[in-house]
C-alpha cells in the first residue's frame, strides 16, 4: 500500500499479481491435461521443463555457485526443499486439481498465503500488518461467497420450480421436501470434498 500517499502498486505487488495469473493458468491447464492421464507423469514433465528453463536462465543471469563450499546443513535444506516443498507438494496439488473443478481448486489454493502467514505467526512469532488481516477476511469472504451463493441460488430455483413448475425458467419436476433435503445434503457433501 502507498500509505498516506494513497494506493500504489510496487514491483512486488506486480509480481504477486502476475504470479496469481500464472497460477490460475496452471490450474486450468492442469485440470484440462490431467483428465484421463497420469498426474504423476504430468508432474514429472512439469519439473523437467521448469528445471531446464531455470538452469538455462540461471546460467546466463547468475554466477556458478561453489558447491564444494556448501555445508551439510545447506545440502539437507536443499534436499528438503526439493523433495517435500517442491516435488511432493506439486504432485499433491496436481492430484487435487485433477479431481476438483478448476474454479474450486483456484479458490482453495488462494489460501496458501493465509496459511503461510499463519505458520509464520505460530512458528516464528511474526506479527502481520493490519492490511494482512483485511486480506485474510477478503479471501475467506470470496471463498464462502463463491461457494455458498451458487448453492443457495440453485436451491431457490429448485424450490421455485417445485412450487410452480409453469413459472420456472427451467422445467423442474416437483420434488418432495425429503428429496429436496437429500439434494441439499448431497450438495454440501460435494462441496466439502
Short mmCIF file of N, CA and C in Angstrom, two decimals:
data_model
loop_
_atom_site.label_atom_id
_atom_site.label_comp_id
_atom_site.label_asym_id
_atom_site.label_seq_id
_atom_site.Cartn_x
_atom_site.Cartn_y
_atom_site.Cartn_z
N UNK A 1 0.84 -1.18 0.00
CA UNK A 1 0.00 0.00 0.00
C UNK A 1 0.88 1.24 0.00
N UNK A 2 0.39 2.28 -0.56
CA UNK A 2 1.16 3.51 -0.67
C UNK A 2 1.19 4.33 0.60
N UNK A 3 0.48 3.91 1.66
CA UNK A 3 0.48 4.67 2.90
C UNK A 3 -0.32 5.95 2.75
N UNK A 4 0.21 7.06 3.27
CA UNK A 4 -0.51 8.33 3.25
C UNK A 4 -0.67 8.87 1.83
N UNK A 5 0.21 8.46 0.93
CA UNK A 5 0.15 8.99 -0.44
C UNK A 5 -0.95 8.33 -1.27
N UNK A 6 -1.62 7.33 -0.74
CA UNK A 6 -2.69 6.67 -1.48
C UNK A 6 -2.26 5.30 -1.97
N UNK A 7 -3.13 4.70 -2.76
CA UNK A 7 -2.89 3.35 -3.26
C UNK A 7 -1.89 3.39 -4.42
N UNK A 8 -0.92 2.51 -4.36
CA UNK A 8 0.04 2.39 -5.46
C UNK A 8 0.54 0.96 -5.53
N UNK A 9 0.87 0.53 -6.72
CA UNK A 9 1.43 -0.81 -6.92
C UNK A 9 2.94 -0.70 -7.02
N UNK A 10 3.61 -1.52 -6.22
CA UNK A 10 5.06 -1.58 -6.29
C UNK A 10 5.46 -2.84 -7.05
N UNK A 11 6.76 -3.02 -7.25
CA UNK A 11 7.25 -4.15 -8.04
C UNK A 11 6.78 -5.48 -7.46
N UNK A 12 6.86 -5.63 -6.15
CA UNK A 12 6.42 -6.88 -5.52
C UNK A 12 4.94 -7.15 -5.72
N UNK A 13 4.13 -6.08 -5.73
CA UNK A 13 2.69 -6.24 -5.98
C UNK A 13 2.43 -6.73 -7.40
N UNK A 14 3.17 -6.17 -8.35
CA UNK A 14 3.01 -6.58 -9.75
C UNK A 14 3.44 -8.04 -9.91
N UNK A 15 4.53 -8.43 -9.27
CA UNK A 15 4.98 -9.83 -9.33
C UNK A 15 3.92 -10.75 -8.72
N UNK A 16 3.31 -10.33 -7.61
CA UNK A 16 2.27 -11.13 -6.97
C UNK A 16 1.07 -11.30 -7.90
N UNK A 17 0.63 -10.22 -8.53
CA UNK A 17 -0.50 -10.30 -9.46
C UNK A 17 -0.17 -11.18 -10.66
N UNK A 18 1.05 -11.04 -11.19
CA UNK A 18 1.46 -11.88 -12.32
C UNK A 18 1.51 -13.35 -11.89
N UNK A 19 2.00 -13.61 -10.68
CA UNK A 19 2.06 -14.98 -10.18
C UNK A 19 0.65 -15.56 -10.03
N UNK A 20 -0.30 -14.76 -9.55
CA UNK A 20 -1.68 -15.23 -9.43
C UNK A 20 -2.25 -15.58 -10.80
N UNK A 21 -1.94 -14.77 -11.79
CA UNK A 21 -2.42 -15.06 -13.16
C UNK A 21 -1.84 -16.39 -13.64
N UNK A 22 -0.53 -16.58 -13.47
CA UNK A 22 0.09 -17.81 -13.95
C UNK A 22 -0.34 -19.03 -13.13
N UNK A 23 -0.63 -18.84 -11.85
CA UNK A 23 -1.16 -19.95 -11.05
C UNK A 23 -2.53 -20.37 -11.57
N UNK A 24 -3.39 -19.40 -11.86
CA UNK A 24 -4.71 -19.76 -12.37
C UNK A 24 -4.59 -20.43 -13.74
N UNK A 25 -3.67 -19.95 -14.57
CA UNK A 25 -3.43 -20.59 -15.86
C UNK A 25 -2.93 -22.03 -15.65
N UNK A 26 -2.03 -22.22 -14.69
CA UNK A 26 -1.52 -23.56 -14.36
C UNK A 26 -2.65 -24.48 -13.92
N UNK A 27 -3.54 -23.98 -13.07
CA UNK A 27 -4.65 -24.80 -12.58
C UNK A 27 -5.57 -25.20 -13.73
N UNK A 28 -5.91 -24.24 -14.60
CA UNK A 28 -6.79 -24.54 -15.73
C UNK A 28 -6.16 -25.56 -16.67
N UNK A 29 -4.90 -25.36 -17.01
CA UNK A 29 -4.24 -26.28 -17.94
C UNK A 29 -4.03 -27.66 -17.31
N UNK A 30 -3.68 -27.70 -16.03
CA UNK A 30 -3.50 -28.99 -15.35
C UNK A 30 -4.81 -29.75 -15.32
N UNK A 31 -5.91 -29.06 -15.00
CA UNK A 31 -7.22 -29.73 -14.97
C UNK A 31 -7.58 -30.27 -16.34
N UNK A 32 -7.25 -29.53 -17.39
CA UNK A 32 -7.58 -29.96 -18.74
C UNK A 32 -6.68 -31.11 -19.19
N UNK A 33 -5.38 -31.00 -18.96
CA UNK A 33 -4.43 -32.01 -19.44
C UNK A 33 -4.50 -33.29 -18.60
N UNK A 34 -4.76 -33.16 -17.31
CA UNK A 34 -4.74 -34.32 -16.42
C UNK A 34 -5.94 -35.23 -16.60
N UNK A 35 -6.96 -34.76 -17.29
CA UNK A 35 -8.17 -35.55 -17.46
C UNK A 35 -7.88 -36.85 -18.21
N UNK A 36 -7.93 -37.97 -17.48
CA UNK A 36 -7.70 -39.28 -18.08
C UNK A 36 -6.24 -39.66 -18.27
N UNK A 37 -5.34 -38.85 -17.74
CA UNK A 37 -3.90 -39.14 -17.88
C UNK A 37 -3.27 -39.29 -16.50
N UNK A 38 -2.04 -39.75 -16.48
CA UNK A 38 -1.31 -39.93 -15.23
C UNK A 38 -0.85 -38.57 -14.70
N UNK A 39 -1.30 -38.23 -13.51
CA UNK A 39 -0.91 -36.96 -12.88
C UNK A 39 0.56 -36.99 -12.50
N UNK A 40 1.07 -38.16 -12.14
CA UNK A 40 2.48 -38.27 -11.77
C UNK A 40 3.38 -37.96 -12.97
N UNK A 41 3.05 -38.50 -14.13
CA UNK A 41 3.84 -38.23 -15.33
C UNK A 41 3.76 -36.74 -15.68
N UNK A 42 2.57 -36.16 -15.57
CA UNK A 42 2.40 -34.73 -15.83
C UNK A 42 3.29 -33.90 -14.89
N UNK A 43 3.34 -34.27 -13.62
CA UNK A 43 4.16 -33.54 -12.65
C UNK A 43 5.64 -33.67 -12.98
N UNK A 44 6.08 -34.85 -13.37
CA UNK A 44 7.49 -35.04 -13.74
C UNK A 44 7.83 -34.18 -14.96
N UNK A 45 6.94 -34.15 -15.94
CA UNK A 45 7.17 -33.30 -17.12
C UNK A 45 7.26 -31.84 -16.72
N UNK A 46 6.38 -31.41 -15.82
CA UNK A 46 6.42 -30.01 -15.36
C UNK A 46 7.76 -29.69 -14.70
N UNK A 47 8.26 -30.61 -13.87
CA UNK A 47 9.54 -30.37 -13.20
C UNK A 47 10.70 -30.35 -14.18
N UNK A 48 10.68 -31.24 -15.15
CA UNK A 48 11.77 -31.27 -16.13
C UNK A 48 11.79 -29.97 -16.93
N UNK A 49 10.62 -29.54 -17.41
CA UNK A 49 10.56 -28.30 -18.20
C UNK A 49 10.99 -27.11 -17.34
N UNK A 50 10.46 -27.00 -16.12
CA UNK A 50 10.83 -25.89 -15.24
C UNK A 50 12.31 -25.94 -14.90
N UNK A 51 12.86 -27.14 -14.70
CA UNK A 51 14.28 -27.27 -14.40
C UNK A 51 15.16 -26.83 -15.54
N UNK A 52 14.81 -27.23 -16.75
CA UNK A 52 15.60 -26.83 -17.93
C UNK A 52 15.55 -25.31 -18.10
N UNK A 53 14.36 -24.73 -17.98
CA UNK A 53 14.24 -23.28 -18.11
C UNK A 53 15.02 -22.57 -17.00
N UNK A 54 14.90 -23.05 -15.77
CA UNK A 54 15.60 -22.43 -14.64
C UNK A 54 17.11 -22.51 -14.77
N UNK A 55 17.63 -23.67 -15.16
CA UNK A 55 19.08 -23.83 -15.32
C UNK A 55 19.59 -22.96 -16.47
N UNK A 56 18.84 -22.90 -17.56
CA UNK A 56 19.24 -22.08 -18.70
C UNK A 56 19.29 -20.60 -18.32
N UNK A 57 18.23 -20.10 -17.70
CA UNK A 57 18.22 -18.69 -17.28
C UNK A 57 19.28 -18.41 -16.22
N UNK A 58 19.43 -19.35 -15.28
CA UNK A 58 20.44 -19.18 -14.23
C UNK A 58 21.85 -19.14 -14.77
N UNK A 59 22.13 -19.91 -15.81
CA UNK A 59 23.47 -19.93 -16.39
C UNK A 59 23.84 -18.58 -16.98
N UNK A 60 22.84 -17.86 -17.48
CA UNK A 60 23.11 -16.54 -18.06
C UNK A 60 23.02 -15.41 -17.04
N UNK A 61 22.20 -15.55 -16.03
CA UNK A 61 21.93 -14.43 -15.13
C UNK A 61 22.67 -14.50 -13.79
N UNK A 62 23.15 -15.67 -13.41
CA UNK A 62 23.78 -15.83 -12.09
C UNK A 62 25.16 -16.46 -12.23
N UNK A 63 26.06 -16.14 -11.28
CA UNK A 63 27.36 -16.82 -11.30
C UNK A 63 27.21 -18.27 -10.83
N UNK A 64 28.12 -19.12 -11.27
CA UNK A 64 28.08 -20.53 -10.86
C UNK A 64 28.44 -20.63 -9.38
N UNK A 65 27.58 -21.25 -8.57
CA UNK A 65 27.90 -21.37 -7.15
C UNK A 65 29.04 -22.36 -6.91
N UNK A 66 29.74 -22.18 -5.80
CA UNK A 66 30.81 -23.09 -5.41
C UNK A 66 30.18 -24.20 -4.54
N UNK A 67 29.74 -25.27 -5.19
CA UNK A 67 29.03 -26.34 -4.49
C UNK A 67 29.87 -27.00 -3.42
N UNK A 68 31.17 -27.06 -3.61
CA UNK A 68 32.05 -27.70 -2.64
C UNK A 68 32.07 -26.96 -1.31
N UNK A 69 31.76 -25.66 -1.32
CA UNK A 69 31.81 -24.89 -0.08
C UNK A 69 30.51 -24.95 0.71
N UNK A 70 29.47 -25.61 0.18
CA UNK A 70 28.19 -25.69 0.89
C UNK A 70 28.34 -26.60 2.10
N UNK A 71 27.94 -26.14 3.29
CA UNK A 71 27.96 -27.02 4.46
C UNK A 71 26.85 -28.08 4.35
N UNK A 72 26.94 -29.10 5.18
CA UNK A 72 25.99 -30.21 5.09
C UNK A 72 24.56 -29.76 5.39
N UNK A 73 24.38 -28.79 6.30
CA UNK A 73 23.02 -28.37 6.58
C UNK A 73 22.38 -27.65 5.39
N UNK A 74 23.19 -27.02 4.54
CA UNK A 74 22.67 -26.41 3.32
C UNK A 74 22.18 -27.48 2.37
N UNK A 75 22.95 -28.58 2.23
CA UNK A 75 22.53 -29.69 1.37
C UNK A 75 21.25 -30.33 1.91
N UNK A 76 21.14 -30.46 3.22
CA UNK A 76 19.92 -31.03 3.81
C UNK A 76 18.72 -30.11 3.55
N UNK A 77 18.93 -28.81 3.69
CA UNK A 77 17.85 -27.85 3.42
C UNK A 77 17.43 -27.91 1.96
N UNK A 78 18.40 -27.99 1.05
CA UNK A 78 18.08 -28.09 -0.38
C UNK A 78 17.33 -29.38 -0.69
N UNK A 79 17.75 -30.47 -0.07
CA UNK A 79 17.07 -31.75 -0.29
C UNK A 79 15.63 -31.69 0.22
N UNK A 80 15.43 -31.10 1.39
CA UNK A 80 14.08 -30.97 1.93
C UNK A 80 13.22 -30.12 1.00
N UNK A 81 13.76 -28.98 0.55
CA UNK A 81 13.01 -28.10 -0.34
C UNK A 81 12.68 -28.80 -1.66
N UNK A 82 13.62 -29.56 -2.20
CA UNK A 82 13.40 -30.23 -3.48
C UNK A 82 12.37 -31.35 -3.35
N UNK A 83 12.51 -32.19 -2.32
CA UNK A 83 11.66 -33.37 -2.21
C UNK A 83 10.27 -33.03 -1.67
N UNK A 84 10.22 -32.35 -0.52
CA UNK A 84 8.93 -32.15 0.14
C UNK A 84 8.23 -30.86 -0.30
N UNK A 85 8.94 -29.74 -0.27
CA UNK A 85 8.30 -28.46 -0.57
C UNK A 85 8.07 -28.25 -2.06
N UNK A 86 8.73 -29.03 -2.90
CA UNK A 86 8.54 -28.87 -4.34
C UNK A 86 7.88 -30.10 -4.96
N UNK A 87 8.60 -31.22 -5.00
CA UNK A 87 8.09 -32.42 -5.70
C UNK A 87 6.79 -32.94 -5.09
N UNK A 88 6.82 -33.25 -3.80
CA UNK A 88 5.64 -33.81 -3.15
C UNK A 88 4.49 -32.81 -3.14
N UNK A 89 4.79 -31.54 -2.87
CA UNK A 89 3.74 -30.53 -2.80
C UNK A 89 3.07 -30.34 -4.16
N UNK A 90 3.85 -30.26 -5.24
CA UNK A 90 3.25 -30.08 -6.56
C UNK A 90 2.49 -31.33 -7.00
N UNK A 91 3.01 -32.50 -6.68
CA UNK A 91 2.29 -33.73 -7.02
C UNK A 91 0.94 -33.76 -6.32
N UNK A 92 0.90 -33.46 -5.02
CA UNK A 92 -0.37 -33.45 -4.29
C UNK A 92 -1.31 -32.37 -4.82
N UNK A 93 -0.75 -31.21 -5.15
CA UNK A 93 -1.57 -30.14 -5.73
C UNK A 93 -2.17 -30.58 -7.05
N UNK A 94 -1.36 -31.18 -7.92
CA UNK A 94 -1.86 -31.64 -9.22
C UNK A 94 -2.91 -32.73 -9.06
N UNK A 95 -2.72 -33.62 -8.09
CA UNK A 95 -3.73 -34.65 -7.83
C UNK A 95 -5.05 -34.01 -7.40
N UNK A 96 -4.96 -33.01 -6.54
CA UNK A 96 -6.17 -32.31 -6.11
C UNK A 96 -6.84 -31.58 -7.25
N UNK A 97 -6.06 -30.91 -8.08
CA UNK A 97 -6.62 -30.15 -9.20
C UNK A 97 -7.27 -31.10 -10.20
N UNK A 98 -6.69 -32.28 -10.40
CA UNK A 98 -7.23 -33.24 -11.37
C UNK A 98 -8.59 -33.78 -10.93
N UNK A 99 -8.87 -33.75 -9.62
CA UNK A 99 -10.12 -34.32 -9.10
C UNK A 99 -11.06 -33.25 -8.55
N UNK A 100 -10.84 -32.00 -8.90
CA UNK A 100 -11.66 -30.89 -8.42
C UNK A 100 -11.95 -29.97 -9.60
N UNK A 101 -13.04 -29.25 -9.51
CA UNK A 101 -13.32 -28.24 -10.52
C UNK A 101 -12.24 -27.16 -10.46
N UNK A 102 -11.77 -26.66 -11.61
CA UNK A 102 -10.70 -25.65 -11.60
C UNK A 102 -11.03 -24.41 -10.77
N UNK A 103 -12.28 -23.96 -10.80
CA UNK A 103 -12.65 -22.77 -10.03
C UNK A 103 -12.50 -23.02 -8.53
N UNK A 104 -12.95 -24.18 -8.07
CA UNK A 104 -12.82 -24.51 -6.65
C UNK A 104 -11.36 -24.68 -6.28
N UNK A 105 -10.58 -25.33 -7.13
CA UNK A 105 -9.16 -25.52 -6.84
C UNK A 105 -8.45 -24.18 -6.71
N UNK A 106 -8.75 -23.24 -7.60
CA UNK A 106 -8.12 -21.92 -7.52
C UNK A 106 -8.49 -21.22 -6.23
N UNK A 107 -9.75 -21.35 -5.83
CA UNK A 107 -10.18 -20.72 -4.58
C UNK A 107 -9.42 -21.29 -3.39
N UNK A 108 -9.34 -22.59 -3.32
CA UNK A 108 -8.67 -23.19 -2.17
C UNK A 108 -7.16 -22.94 -2.20
N UNK A 109 -6.58 -22.87 -3.39
CA UNK A 109 -5.16 -22.55 -3.48
C UNK A 109 -4.87 -21.11 -3.06
N UNK A 110 -5.88 -20.25 -3.12
CA UNK A 110 -5.68 -18.88 -2.67
C UNK A 110 -5.45 -18.81 -1.16
N UNK A 111 -5.74 -19.87 -0.46
CA UNK A 111 -5.49 -19.91 1.00
C UNK A 111 -4.02 -20.11 1.33
N UNK A 112 -3.18 -20.35 0.33
CA UNK A 112 -1.75 -20.57 0.57
C UNK A 112 -1.13 -19.40 1.33
N UNK A 113 -1.45 -18.18 0.93
CA UNK A 113 -0.87 -17.02 1.61
C UNK A 113 -1.36 -16.92 3.04
N UNK A 114 -2.63 -17.26 3.27
CA UNK A 114 -3.17 -17.21 4.63
C UNK A 114 -2.43 -18.19 5.53
N UNK A 115 -2.26 -19.42 5.07
CA UNK A 115 -1.57 -20.42 5.88
C UNK A 115 -0.09 -20.10 6.03
N UNK A 116 0.52 -19.51 5.00
CA UNK A 116 1.92 -19.09 5.11
C UNK A 116 2.11 -18.10 6.24
N UNK A 117 1.24 -17.10 6.30
CA UNK A 117 1.34 -16.10 7.37
C UNK A 117 0.97 -16.73 8.72
N UNK A 118 -0.05 -17.59 8.72
CA UNK A 118 -0.45 -18.24 9.97
C UNK A 118 0.71 -19.04 10.58
N UNK A 119 1.41 -19.81 9.76
CA UNK A 119 2.54 -20.58 10.28
C UNK A 119 3.71 -19.68 10.67
N UNK A 120 3.87 -18.55 9.97
CA UNK A 120 4.91 -17.59 10.37
C UNK A 120 4.61 -17.01 11.74
N UNK A 121 3.33 -16.78 12.02
CA UNK A 121 2.94 -16.28 13.34
C UNK A 121 3.13 -17.36 14.40
N UNK A 122 2.65 -18.57 14.11
CA UNK A 122 2.70 -19.65 15.10
C UNK A 122 4.12 -20.15 15.36
N UNK A 123 4.91 -20.28 14.31
CA UNK A 123 6.23 -20.90 14.46
C UNK A 123 7.36 -19.90 14.68
N UNK A 124 7.21 -18.70 14.11
CA UNK A 124 8.30 -17.73 14.18
C UNK A 124 7.96 -16.50 15.01
N UNK A 125 6.71 -16.40 15.46
CA UNK A 125 6.32 -15.28 16.29
C UNK A 125 6.19 -13.97 15.54
N UNK A 126 6.07 -14.02 14.20
CA UNK A 126 5.92 -12.80 13.42
C UNK A 126 4.53 -12.22 13.61
N UNK A 127 4.41 -10.90 13.47
CA UNK A 127 3.13 -10.23 13.58
C UNK A 127 2.80 -9.57 12.24
N UNK A 128 1.71 -10.01 11.58
CA UNK A 128 1.35 -9.41 10.29
C UNK A 128 0.81 -8.00 10.47
N UNK A 129 0.90 -7.22 9.40
CA UNK A 129 0.36 -5.86 9.40
C UNK A 129 -1.17 -5.93 9.37
N UNK A 130 -1.80 -4.82 9.70
CA UNK A 130 -3.26 -4.76 9.71
C UNK A 130 -3.87 -5.07 8.36
N UNK A 131 -3.20 -4.66 7.29
CA UNK A 131 -3.74 -4.94 5.96
C UNK A 131 -3.76 -6.43 5.66
N UNK A 132 -2.89 -7.20 6.29
CA UNK A 132 -2.90 -8.65 6.08
C UNK A 132 -4.20 -9.25 6.61
N UNK A 133 -4.67 -8.75 7.75
CA UNK A 133 -5.94 -9.25 8.30
C UNK A 133 -7.11 -8.92 7.37
N UNK A 134 -7.08 -7.73 6.77
CA UNK A 134 -8.11 -7.35 5.81
C UNK A 134 -8.05 -8.30 4.61
N UNK A 135 -6.84 -8.61 4.16
CA UNK A 135 -6.69 -9.55 3.05
C UNK A 135 -7.23 -10.93 3.38
N UNK A 136 -6.97 -11.41 4.61
CA UNK A 136 -7.48 -12.72 5.02
C UNK A 136 -9.00 -12.73 5.00
N UNK A 137 -9.61 -11.69 5.53
CA UNK A 137 -11.07 -11.61 5.55
C UNK A 137 -11.62 -11.60 4.12
N UNK A 138 -10.98 -10.86 3.23
CA UNK A 138 -11.44 -10.81 1.84
C UNK A 138 -11.30 -12.17 1.15
N UNK A 139 -10.21 -12.87 1.43
CA UNK A 139 -10.01 -14.20 0.83
C UNK A 139 -11.09 -15.16 1.32
N UNK A 140 -11.30 -15.21 2.65
CA UNK A 140 -12.32 -16.11 3.18
C UNK A 140 -13.71 -15.72 2.69
N UNK A 141 -14.01 -14.43 2.66
CA UNK A 141 -15.32 -13.99 2.17
C UNK A 141 -15.51 -14.38 0.71
N UNK A 142 -14.47 -14.23 -0.10
CA UNK A 142 -14.56 -14.61 -1.50
C UNK A 142 -14.82 -16.10 -1.68
N UNK A 143 -14.16 -16.92 -0.88
CA UNK A 143 -14.36 -18.37 -0.97
C UNK A 143 -15.78 -18.74 -0.54
N UNK A 144 -16.20 -18.20 0.59
CA UNK A 144 -17.54 -18.52 1.08
C UNK A 144 -18.60 -18.03 0.10
N UNK A 145 -18.44 -16.81 -0.38
CA UNK A 145 -19.41 -16.24 -1.31
C UNK A 145 -19.50 -17.05 -2.60
N UNK A 146 -18.36 -17.38 -3.18
CA UNK A 146 -18.37 -18.07 -4.46
C UNK A 146 -18.80 -19.53 -4.35
N UNK A 147 -18.71 -20.11 -3.17
CA UNK A 147 -19.16 -21.49 -2.98
C UNK A 147 -20.59 -21.57 -2.46
N UNK A 148 -20.96 -20.66 -1.59
CA UNK A 148 -22.27 -20.73 -0.92
C UNK A 148 -23.38 -20.15 -1.78
N UNK A 149 -23.17 -19.01 -2.40
CA UNK A 149 -24.22 -18.34 -3.16
C UNK A 149 -24.74 -19.19 -4.31
N UNK A 150 -23.88 -19.82 -5.14
CA UNK A 150 -24.45 -20.66 -6.21
C UNK A 150 -25.31 -21.80 -5.68
N UNK A 151 -24.94 -22.38 -4.53
CA UNK A 151 -25.75 -23.45 -3.95
C UNK A 151 -27.12 -22.92 -3.54
N UNK A 152 -27.15 -21.73 -2.93
CA UNK A 152 -28.41 -21.15 -2.50
C UNK A 152 -29.27 -20.75 -3.70
N UNK A 153 -28.66 -20.21 -4.74
CA UNK A 153 -29.41 -19.83 -5.94
C UNK A 153 -30.03 -21.06 -6.57
N UNK A 154 -29.25 -22.13 -6.69
CA UNK A 154 -29.78 -23.37 -7.27
C UNK A 154 -30.89 -23.94 -6.40
N UNK A 155 -30.72 -23.91 -5.09
CA UNK A 155 -31.76 -24.39 -4.18
C UNK A 155 -33.02 -23.56 -4.33
N UNK A 156 -32.86 -22.24 -4.45
CA UNK A 156 -34.01 -21.36 -4.63
C UNK A 156 -34.73 -21.66 -5.94
N UNK A 157 -33.95 -21.88 -7.00
CA UNK A 157 -34.55 -22.21 -8.30
C UNK A 157 -35.32 -23.52 -8.23
N UNK A 158 -34.79 -24.49 -7.51
CA UNK A 158 -35.49 -25.77 -7.39
C UNK A 158 -36.78 -25.61 -6.61
N UNK A 159 -36.73 -24.84 -5.52
CA UNK A 159 -37.94 -24.62 -4.73
C UNK A 159 -38.99 -23.88 -5.55
N UNK A 160 -38.56 -22.88 -6.28
CA UNK A 160 -39.49 -22.13 -7.13
C UNK A 160 -40.09 -23.06 -8.18
N UNK A 161 -39.27 -23.91 -8.75
CA UNK A 161 -39.76 -24.86 -9.75
C UNK A 161 -40.71 -25.87 -9.15
N UNK A 162 -40.46 -26.28 -7.90
CA UNK A 162 -41.33 -27.25 -7.24
C UNK A 162 -42.66 -26.60 -6.87
N UNK A 163 -42.65 -25.30 -6.54
CA UNK A 163 -43.88 -24.61 -6.14
C UNK A 163 -44.76 -24.33 -7.36
N UNK A 164 -44.15 -23.93 -8.47
CA UNK A 164 -44.92 -23.59 -9.66
C UNK A 164 -44.09 -23.91 -10.90
N UNK A 165 -44.11 -25.15 -11.36
CA UNK A 165 -43.27 -25.55 -12.49
C UNK A 165 -43.51 -24.74 -13.75
N UNK A 166 -44.72 -24.19 -13.93
CA UNK A 166 -45.01 -23.43 -15.14
C UNK A 166 -44.26 -22.11 -15.19
N UNK A 167 -43.94 -21.53 -14.02
CA UNK A 167 -43.25 -20.24 -13.97
C UNK A 167 -41.74 -20.38 -13.89
N UNK A 168 -41.22 -21.56 -13.66
CA UNK A 168 -39.77 -21.74 -13.52
C UNK A 168 -39.10 -21.54 -14.88
N UNK A 169 -37.89 -21.01 -14.88
CA UNK A 169 -37.18 -20.79 -16.13
C UNK A 169 -36.77 -22.11 -16.76
N UNK A 170 -36.45 -23.10 -15.95
CA UNK A 170 -36.15 -24.44 -16.43
C UNK A 170 -37.24 -25.36 -15.90
N UNK A 171 -37.79 -26.22 -16.73
CA UNK A 171 -38.79 -27.15 -16.21
C UNK A 171 -38.14 -28.13 -15.25
N UNK A 172 -38.59 -28.11 -14.01
CA UNK A 172 -38.05 -28.99 -12.97
C UNK A 172 -39.21 -29.78 -12.40
N UNK A 173 -38.98 -31.05 -12.25
CA UNK A 173 -40.02 -31.90 -11.68
C UNK A 173 -40.27 -31.49 -10.23
N UNK A 174 -41.54 -31.42 -9.80
CA UNK A 174 -41.81 -31.13 -8.39
C UNK A 174 -41.20 -32.23 -7.53
N UNK A 175 -40.61 -31.81 -6.39
CA UNK A 175 -39.94 -32.78 -5.53
C UNK A 175 -40.47 -32.64 -4.12
N UNK A 176 -40.43 -33.74 -3.41
CA UNK A 176 -40.89 -33.71 -2.03
C UNK A 176 -39.87 -32.99 -1.16
N UNK A 177 -40.29 -32.63 0.05
CA UNK A 177 -39.38 -31.95 0.98
C UNK A 177 -38.22 -32.86 1.35
N UNK A 178 -38.47 -34.17 1.46
CA UNK A 178 -37.39 -35.10 1.79
C UNK A 178 -36.38 -35.18 0.66
N UNK A 179 -36.86 -35.19 -0.59
CA UNK A 179 -35.94 -35.23 -1.73
C UNK A 179 -35.14 -33.94 -1.81
N UNK A 180 -35.78 -32.79 -1.51
CA UNK A 180 -35.08 -31.51 -1.52
C UNK A 180 -33.98 -31.48 -0.45
N UNK A 181 -34.31 -31.99 0.74
CA UNK A 181 -33.32 -32.02 1.82
C UNK A 181 -32.17 -32.94 1.47
N UNK A 182 -32.45 -34.09 0.88
CA UNK A 182 -31.40 -35.01 0.46
C UNK A 182 -30.50 -34.36 -0.58
N UNK A 183 -31.09 -33.61 -1.52
CA UNK A 183 -30.30 -32.93 -2.54
C UNK A 183 -29.37 -31.90 -1.92
N UNK A 184 -29.86 -31.14 -0.94
CA UNK A 184 -29.00 -30.14 -0.27
C UNK A 184 -27.87 -30.81 0.50
N UNK A 185 -28.14 -31.96 1.10
CA UNK A 185 -27.09 -32.70 1.82
C UNK A 185 -26.04 -33.18 0.82
N UNK A 186 -26.48 -33.69 -0.34
CA UNK A 186 -25.53 -34.13 -1.37
C UNK A 186 -24.69 -32.97 -1.88
N UNK A 187 -25.30 -31.79 -2.06
CA UNK A 187 -24.55 -30.62 -2.50
C UNK A 187 -23.51 -30.20 -1.45
N UNK A 188 -23.92 -30.22 -0.19
CA UNK A 188 -22.99 -29.86 0.88
C UNK A 188 -21.85 -30.88 0.96
N UNK A 189 -22.17 -32.16 0.77
CA UNK A 189 -21.14 -33.20 0.80
C UNK A 189 -20.15 -33.01 -0.36
N UNK A 190 -20.69 -32.69 -1.55
CA UNK A 190 -19.81 -32.45 -2.71
C UNK A 190 -18.94 -31.24 -2.47
N UNK A 191 -19.48 -30.20 -1.82
CA UNK A 191 -18.69 -29.01 -1.52
C UNK A 191 -17.55 -29.32 -0.56
N UNK A 192 -17.82 -30.15 0.45
CA UNK A 192 -16.80 -30.47 1.46
C UNK A 192 -15.69 -31.33 0.87
N UNK A 193 -15.98 -32.08 -0.19
CA UNK A 193 -14.94 -32.91 -0.80
C UNK A 193 -14.01 -32.02 -1.55
#
